[in-house]
PDB file of C-alpha atoms and ligand atoms in Angstrom:
ATOM      1  CA  MET A   1       0.107   0.157  -0.043  1.00 61.00           C
ATOM      2  CA  HIS A   2       0.956   3.602  -0.587  1.00 68.00           C
ATOM      3  CA  ASP A   3       0.227   6.369   1.550  1.00 72.00           C
ATOM      4  CA  PHE A   4       0.564   9.632  -0.322  1.00 72.00           C
ATOM      5  CA  ARG A   5      -1.856  11.980   1.854  1.00 70.00           C
ATOM      6  CA  PRO A   6      -0.920  15.580   1.258  1.00 69.00           C
ATOM      7  CA  THR A   7       0.094  18.026   3.871  1.00 71.00           C
ATOM      8  CA  PRO A   8      -3.007  19.024   5.954  1.00 71.00           C
ATOM      9  CA  GLY A   9      -3.919  22.527   4.976  1.00 77.00           C
ATOM     10  CA  ALA A  10      -1.389  22.635   2.079  1.00 82.00           C
ATOM     11  CA  ALA A  11      -2.104  25.387  -0.462  1.00 91.00           C
ATOM     12  CA  LYS A  12      -3.361  24.153  -3.808  1.00 94.00           C
ATOM     13  CA  PRO A  13       0.233  24.568  -5.685  1.00 94.00           C
ATOM     14  CA  GLU A  14       1.757  22.406  -3.107  1.00 95.00           C
ATOM     15  CA  LEU A  15      -1.056  19.932  -2.946  1.00 96.00           C
ATOM     16  CA  TYR A  16      -0.753  19.559  -6.772  1.00 97.00           C
ATOM     17  CA  ALA A  17       3.017  19.512  -6.673  1.00 96.00           C
ATOM     18  CA  ASP A  18       2.653  16.565  -4.133  1.00 96.00           C
ATOM     19  CA  LEU A  19       0.018  14.778  -6.493  1.00 97.00           C
ATOM     20  CA  LEU A  20       2.486  15.065  -9.424  1.00 97.00           C
ATOM     21  CA  LEU A  21       5.554  13.548  -7.262  1.00 97.00           C
ATOM     22  CA  ALA A  22       2.984  10.722  -6.292  1.00 97.00           C
ATOM     23  CA  ALA A  23       1.562  10.049  -9.765  1.00 98.00           C
ATOM     24  CA  ASP A  24       5.150   9.907 -11.203  1.00 98.00           C
ATOM     25  CA  ALA A  25       6.151   7.480  -8.446  1.00 97.00           C
ATOM     26  CA  LEU A  26       3.300   5.277  -9.090  1.00 97.00           C
ATOM     27  CA  THR A  27       3.483   5.238 -12.801  1.00 98.00           C
ATOM     28  CA  ALA A  28       7.084   5.682 -13.734  1.00 96.00           C
ATOM     29  CA  GLY A  29       8.495   2.604 -15.580  1.00 94.00           C
ATOM     30  CA  GLU A  30       4.970   0.751 -15.445  1.00 97.00           C
ATOM     31  CA  PRO A  31       3.954   0.169 -19.049  1.00 97.00           C
ATOM     32  CA  ASP A  32       0.405  -1.005 -18.384  1.00 98.00           C
ATOM     33  CA  GLY A  33      -1.916   2.003 -19.136  1.00 98.00           C
ATOM     34  CA  VAL A  34      -4.814   0.544 -17.391  1.00 98.00           C
ATOM     35  CA  ALA A  35      -2.962   0.050 -14.067  1.00 98.00           C
ATOM     36  CA  ASN A  36      -1.465   3.483 -14.475  1.00 98.00           C
ATOM     37  CA  MET A  37      -4.868   5.086 -14.841  1.00 98.00           C
ATOM     38  CA  ALA A  38      -6.112   3.068 -12.092  1.00 98.00           C
ATOM     39  CA  ASN A  39      -3.521   4.482  -9.611  1.00 98.00           C
ATOM     40  CA  VAL A  40      -4.016   8.058 -10.674  1.00 98.00           C
ATOM     41  CA  ALA A  41      -7.689   8.021 -10.399  1.00 98.00           C
ATOM     42  CA  ALA A  42      -7.109   6.431  -6.755  1.00 98.00           C
ATOM     43  CA  LEU A  43      -4.569   9.116  -6.002  1.00 97.00           C
ATOM     44  CA  MET A  44      -6.891  11.883  -7.178  1.00 98.00           C
ATOM     45  CA  TRP A  45      -9.726  10.514  -4.995  1.00 98.00           C
ATOM     46  CA  ASP A  46      -7.323  10.095  -2.008  1.00 96.00           C
ATOM     47  CA  MET A  47      -5.447  13.336  -2.306  1.00 96.00           C
ATOM     48  CA  LEU A  48      -7.983  15.977  -3.458  1.00 97.00           C
ATOM     49  CA  PRO A  49     -10.735  17.322  -1.001  1.00 96.00           C
ATOM     50  CA  GLN A  50     -14.229  17.634  -1.915  1.00 97.00           C
ATOM     51  CA  VAL A  51     -14.685  15.311  -4.799  1.00 98.00           C
ATOM     52  CA  ASN A  52     -17.148  12.600  -5.714  1.00 97.00           C
ATOM     53  CA  TRP A  53     -15.812  11.278  -8.999  1.00 98.00           C
ATOM     54  CA  THR A  54     -12.205  11.038 -10.247  1.00 98.00           C
ATOM     55  CA  GLY A  55     -11.396   9.153 -13.350  1.00 98.00           C
ATOM     56  CA  PHE A  56     -10.538   8.777 -17.061  1.00 98.00           C
ATOM     57  CA  TYR A  57     -12.679   8.371 -20.135  1.00 98.00           C
ATOM     58  CA  ARG A  58     -10.603   7.281 -23.452  1.00 98.00           C
ATOM     59  CA  LEU A  59     -11.142   8.379 -26.821  1.00 98.00           C
ATOM     60  CA  ILE A  60     -11.795   5.155 -28.702  1.00 98.00           C
ATOM     61  CA  GLY A  61     -13.308   4.932 -32.274  1.00 96.00           C
ATOM     62  CA  GLY A  62     -14.350   8.496 -32.286  1.00 96.00           C
ATOM     63  CA  GLU A  63     -16.261   8.359 -28.759  1.00 98.00           C
ATOM     64  CA  LEU A  64     -15.266   8.469 -25.311  1.00 98.00           C
ATOM     65  CA  VAL A  65     -15.360   5.081 -23.303  1.00 98.00           C
ATOM     66  CA  LEU A  66     -15.242   4.919 -19.318  1.00 98.00           C
ATOM     67  CA  GLY A  67     -11.883   4.176 -18.189  1.00 98.00           C
ATOM     68  CA  PRO A  68     -10.458   3.532 -14.444  1.00 98.00           C
ATOM     69  CA  PHE A  69     -12.241   5.803 -11.956  1.00 98.00           C
ATOM     70  CA  ALA A  70     -13.102   6.123  -8.143  1.00 98.00           C
ATOM     71  CA  GLY A  71     -16.528   7.081  -7.295  1.00 97.00           C
ATOM     72  CA  ARG A  72     -20.087   5.791  -8.308  1.00 96.00           C
ATOM     73  CA  PRO A  73     -20.569   3.886 -11.505  1.00 96.00           C
ATOM     74  CA  ALA A  74     -20.824   6.284 -14.383  1.00 96.00           C
ATOM     75  CA  CYS A  75     -22.137   6.432 -18.123  1.00 95.00           C
ATOM     76  CA  ILE A  76     -19.890   4.102 -20.165  1.00 97.00           C
ATOM     77  CA  ARG A  77     -19.927   5.930 -23.547  1.00 98.00           C
ATOM     78  CA  ILE A  78     -20.095   9.635 -24.285  1.00 98.00           C
ATOM     79  CA  ALA A  79     -20.186  10.928 -27.940  1.00 97.00           C
ATOM     80  CA  LEU A  80     -17.756  13.789 -28.885  1.00 97.00           C
ATOM     81  CA  GLY A  81     -19.342  17.285 -27.978  1.00 95.00           C
ATOM     82  CA  GLN A  82     -21.736  15.846 -25.565  1.00 96.00           C
ATOM     83  CA  GLY A  83     -21.632  16.877 -21.844  1.00 96.00           C
ATOM     84  CA  VAL A  84     -18.620  18.366 -20.413  1.00 98.00           C
ATOM     85  CA  CYS A  85     -16.397  15.561 -21.069  1.00 98.00           C
ATOM     86  CA  GLY A  86     -17.319  15.408 -24.662  1.00 98.00           C
ATOM     87  CA  ALA A  87     -16.738  19.082 -25.109  1.00 97.00           C
ATOM     88  CA  ALA A  88     -13.233  18.807 -23.606  1.00 98.00           C
ATOM     89  CA  ALA A  89     -12.587  16.038 -25.997  1.00 98.00           C
ATOM     90  CA  ALA A  90     -13.805  17.737 -28.994  1.00 98.00           C
ATOM     91  CA  SER A  91     -12.118  21.149 -28.343  1.00 97.00           C
ATOM     92  CA  GLY A  92      -8.964  19.861 -26.810  1.00 98.00           C
ATOM     93  CA  GLN A  93      -9.454  22.635 -24.262  1.00 98.00           C
ATOM     94  CA  THR A  94     -10.040  22.291 -20.212  1.00 98.00           C
ATOM     95  CA  GLN A  95     -13.661  22.833 -19.086  1.00 98.00           C
ATOM     96  CA  LEU A  96     -14.101  24.255 -15.801  1.00 98.00           C
ATOM     97  CA  VAL A  97     -17.684  24.277 -14.833  1.00 97.00           C
ATOM     98  CA  ALA A  98     -18.595  26.100 -11.718  1.00 98.00           C
ATOM     99  CA  ASP A  99     -22.250  24.867 -11.719  1.00 97.00           C
ATOM    100  CA  VAL A 100     -23.035  21.804 -13.845  1.00 96.00           C
ATOM    101  CA  HIS A 101     -26.791  22.592 -13.902  1.00 95.00           C
ATOM    102  CA  ALA A 102     -25.943  25.674 -15.996  1.00 94.00           C
ATOM    103  CA  PHE A 103     -23.832  23.610 -18.800  1.00 92.00           C
ATOM    104  CA  PRO A 104     -25.867  23.105 -21.585  1.00 89.00           C
ATOM    105  CA  GLY A 105     -25.929  19.033 -22.188  1.00 89.00           C
ATOM    106  CA  HIS A 106     -24.343  18.281 -19.064  1.00 89.00           C
ATOM    107  CA  ILE A 107     -24.698  14.587 -18.345  1.00 91.00           C
ATOM    108  CA  ALA A 108     -25.446  13.623 -14.829  1.00 89.00           C
ATOM    109  CA  CYS A 109     -23.771  10.466 -13.819  1.00 86.00           C
ATOM    110  CA  ASP A 110     -24.293  11.057 -10.150  1.00 86.00           C
ATOM    111  CA  ALA A 111     -27.108  13.731  -9.137  1.00 89.00           C
ATOM    112  CA  ALA A 112     -24.794  14.871  -6.227  1.00 92.00           C
ATOM    113  CA  SER A 113     -22.345  16.379  -8.755  1.00 92.00           C
ATOM    114  CA  ARG A 114     -22.589  20.222  -8.696  1.00 96.00           C
ATOM    115  CA  SER A 115     -19.243  21.224 -10.236  1.00 98.00           C
ATOM    116  CA  GLU A 116     -16.945  19.682 -12.710  1.00 98.00           C
ATOM    117  CA  LEU A 117     -13.306  20.013 -14.192  1.00 98.00           C
ATOM    118  CA  VAL A 118     -12.570  17.971 -17.296  1.00 98.00           C
ATOM    119  CA  VAL A 119      -8.792  18.075 -18.835  1.00 98.00           C
ATOM    120  CA  PRO A 120      -7.944  16.397 -22.075  1.00 98.00           C
ATOM    121  CA  VAL A 121      -4.951  14.229 -22.332  1.00 98.00           C
ATOM    122  CA  MET A 122      -2.894  14.925 -25.443  1.00 98.00           C
ATOM    123  CA  ARG A 123      -0.506  12.683 -27.179  1.00 97.00           C
ATOM    124  CA  ASP A 124       1.373  13.917 -30.296  1.00 96.00           C
ATOM    125  CA  GLY A 125      -1.223  16.590 -30.610  1.00 94.00           C
ATOM    126  CA  ALA A 126      -4.177  14.635 -30.498  1.00 97.00           C
ATOM    127  CA  VAL A 127      -6.674  13.969 -27.477  1.00 98.00           C
ATOM    128  CA  ILE A 128      -6.357  10.238 -26.434  1.00 98.00           C
ATOM    129  CA  ALA A 129      -8.317  10.506 -23.246  1.00 98.00           C
ATOM    130  CA  VAL A 130      -9.712  13.139 -20.476  1.00 98.00           C
ATOM    131  CA  ILE A 131      -9.469  13.288 -16.877  1.00 98.00           C
ATOM    132  CA  ASP A 132     -12.603  13.983 -15.210  1.00 98.00           C
ATOM    133  CA  LEU A 133     -13.114  15.459 -11.489  1.00 98.00           C
ATOM    134  CA  ASP A 134     -16.614  15.963 -10.205  1.00 98.00           C
ATOM    135  CA  SER A 135     -17.400  17.652  -6.809  1.00 98.00           C
ATOM    136  CA  PRO A 136     -20.434  17.998  -4.681  1.00 98.00           C
ATOM    137  CA  ASP A 137     -19.749  21.531  -4.054  1.00 97.00           C
ATOM    138  CA  LEU A 138     -20.580  24.544  -6.331  1.00 97.00           C
ATOM    139  CA  ALA A 139     -17.486  26.212  -7.905  1.00 98.00           C
ATOM    140  CA  ARG A 140     -15.203  23.570  -6.243  1.00 98.00           C
ATOM    141  CA  PHE A 141     -12.418  24.066  -9.072  1.00 98.00           C
ATOM    142  CA  ASP A 142     -10.450  26.854  -9.964  1.00 98.00           C
ATOM    143  CA  ALA A 143      -7.522  27.928 -12.306  1.00 98.00           C
ATOM    144  CA  GLU A 144      -5.353  26.478  -9.985  1.00 97.00           C
ATOM    145  CA  ASP A 145      -6.942  22.934 -10.023  1.00 98.00           C
ATOM    146  CA  ALA A 146      -6.988  23.400 -13.718  1.00 98.00           C
ATOM    147  CA  ALA A 147      -3.401  23.990 -14.036  1.00 98.00           C
ATOM    148  CA  GLY A 148      -2.531  21.202 -11.591  1.00 98.00           C
ATOM    149  CA  ILE A 149      -4.591  18.519 -13.394  1.00 98.00           C
ATOM    150  CA  GLU A 150      -3.213  19.914 -16.766  1.00 98.00           C
ATOM    151  CA  ALA A 151       0.166  19.051 -15.630  1.00 98.00           C
ATOM    152  CA  LEU A 152      -0.747  15.601 -14.313  1.00 98.00           C
ATOM    153  CA  ALA A 153      -2.484  15.043 -17.747  1.00 98.00           C
ATOM    154  CA  ALA A 154       0.743  15.788 -19.513  1.00 98.00           C
ATOM    155  CA  LEU A 155       2.911  13.471 -16.983  1.00 98.00           C
ATOM    156  CA  VAL A 156       0.415  10.520 -17.770  1.00 98.00           C
ATOM    157  CA  ALA A 157       0.034  11.056 -21.414  1.00 98.00           C
ATOM    158  CA  SER A 158       2.794   8.843 -22.248  1.00 96.00           C
ATOM    159  CA  ARG A 159       1.951   6.366 -19.663  1.00 97.00           C
ATOM    160  CA  ILE A 160      -1.538   5.275 -20.287  1.00 97.00           C
TER     161      ILE A 160
HETATM  162  N1  SME B 201     -20.679  14.967 -16.215  1.00 74.34           N
HETATM  163  C1  SME B 201     -19.943  14.235 -17.254  1.00 74.34           C
HETATM  164  C2  SME B 201     -20.412  12.891 -17.439  1.00 74.34           C
HETATM  165  C3  SME B 201     -19.033  11.975 -16.699  1.00 74.34           C
HETATM  166  S1  SME B 201     -19.487  11.954 -15.144  1.00 74.34           S
HETATM  167  O1  SME B 201     -19.372  12.983 -14.350  1.00 74.34           O
HETATM  168  C4  SME B 201     -18.443  10.869 -14.310  1.00 74.34           C
HETATM  169  C5  SME B 201     -20.016  14.825 -18.676  1.00 74.34           C
HETATM  170  O2  SME B 201     -21.158  15.845 -18.605  1.00 74.34           O
HETATM  171  O3  SME B 201     -19.556  14.920 -19.690  1.00 74.34           O
END
């Protein structure tokens, strides 16, 4: 077992620096992408406060397919352009949604989710997956969270 709990009360940049170090340590040298996604999903669940879903959707055959995650069972397939995840995958842009009820086409996998952050994972200039985080709190995620998860996406891009 690994214990990567962050310093209590740590500021977000410090928290994400810890998350990145832990993700690097867990995935370095491991060639199995599913194992790496599973550990990174569990790590986000363990280290980030106020989240109710952390995980991956992979872009396969032109649609997003559920990957390793922590949280409640979720929608399995999402078309490109649909929902927050589909918007991130179609545009290649991070989606920071303060209130999911105000996002047109939001897909409610867990009715408890109120805000969401979705970051594309890019390899060789193309989207290969997205990292999705949900929170039961309104406006849980900000630019520091987006920057932290973008750094994580860049780290794992060659390892999933
Ligand atoms: N809410 C997402 C769907 C995935 S779940 O949150 C796990 C969306 O609108 O794309």
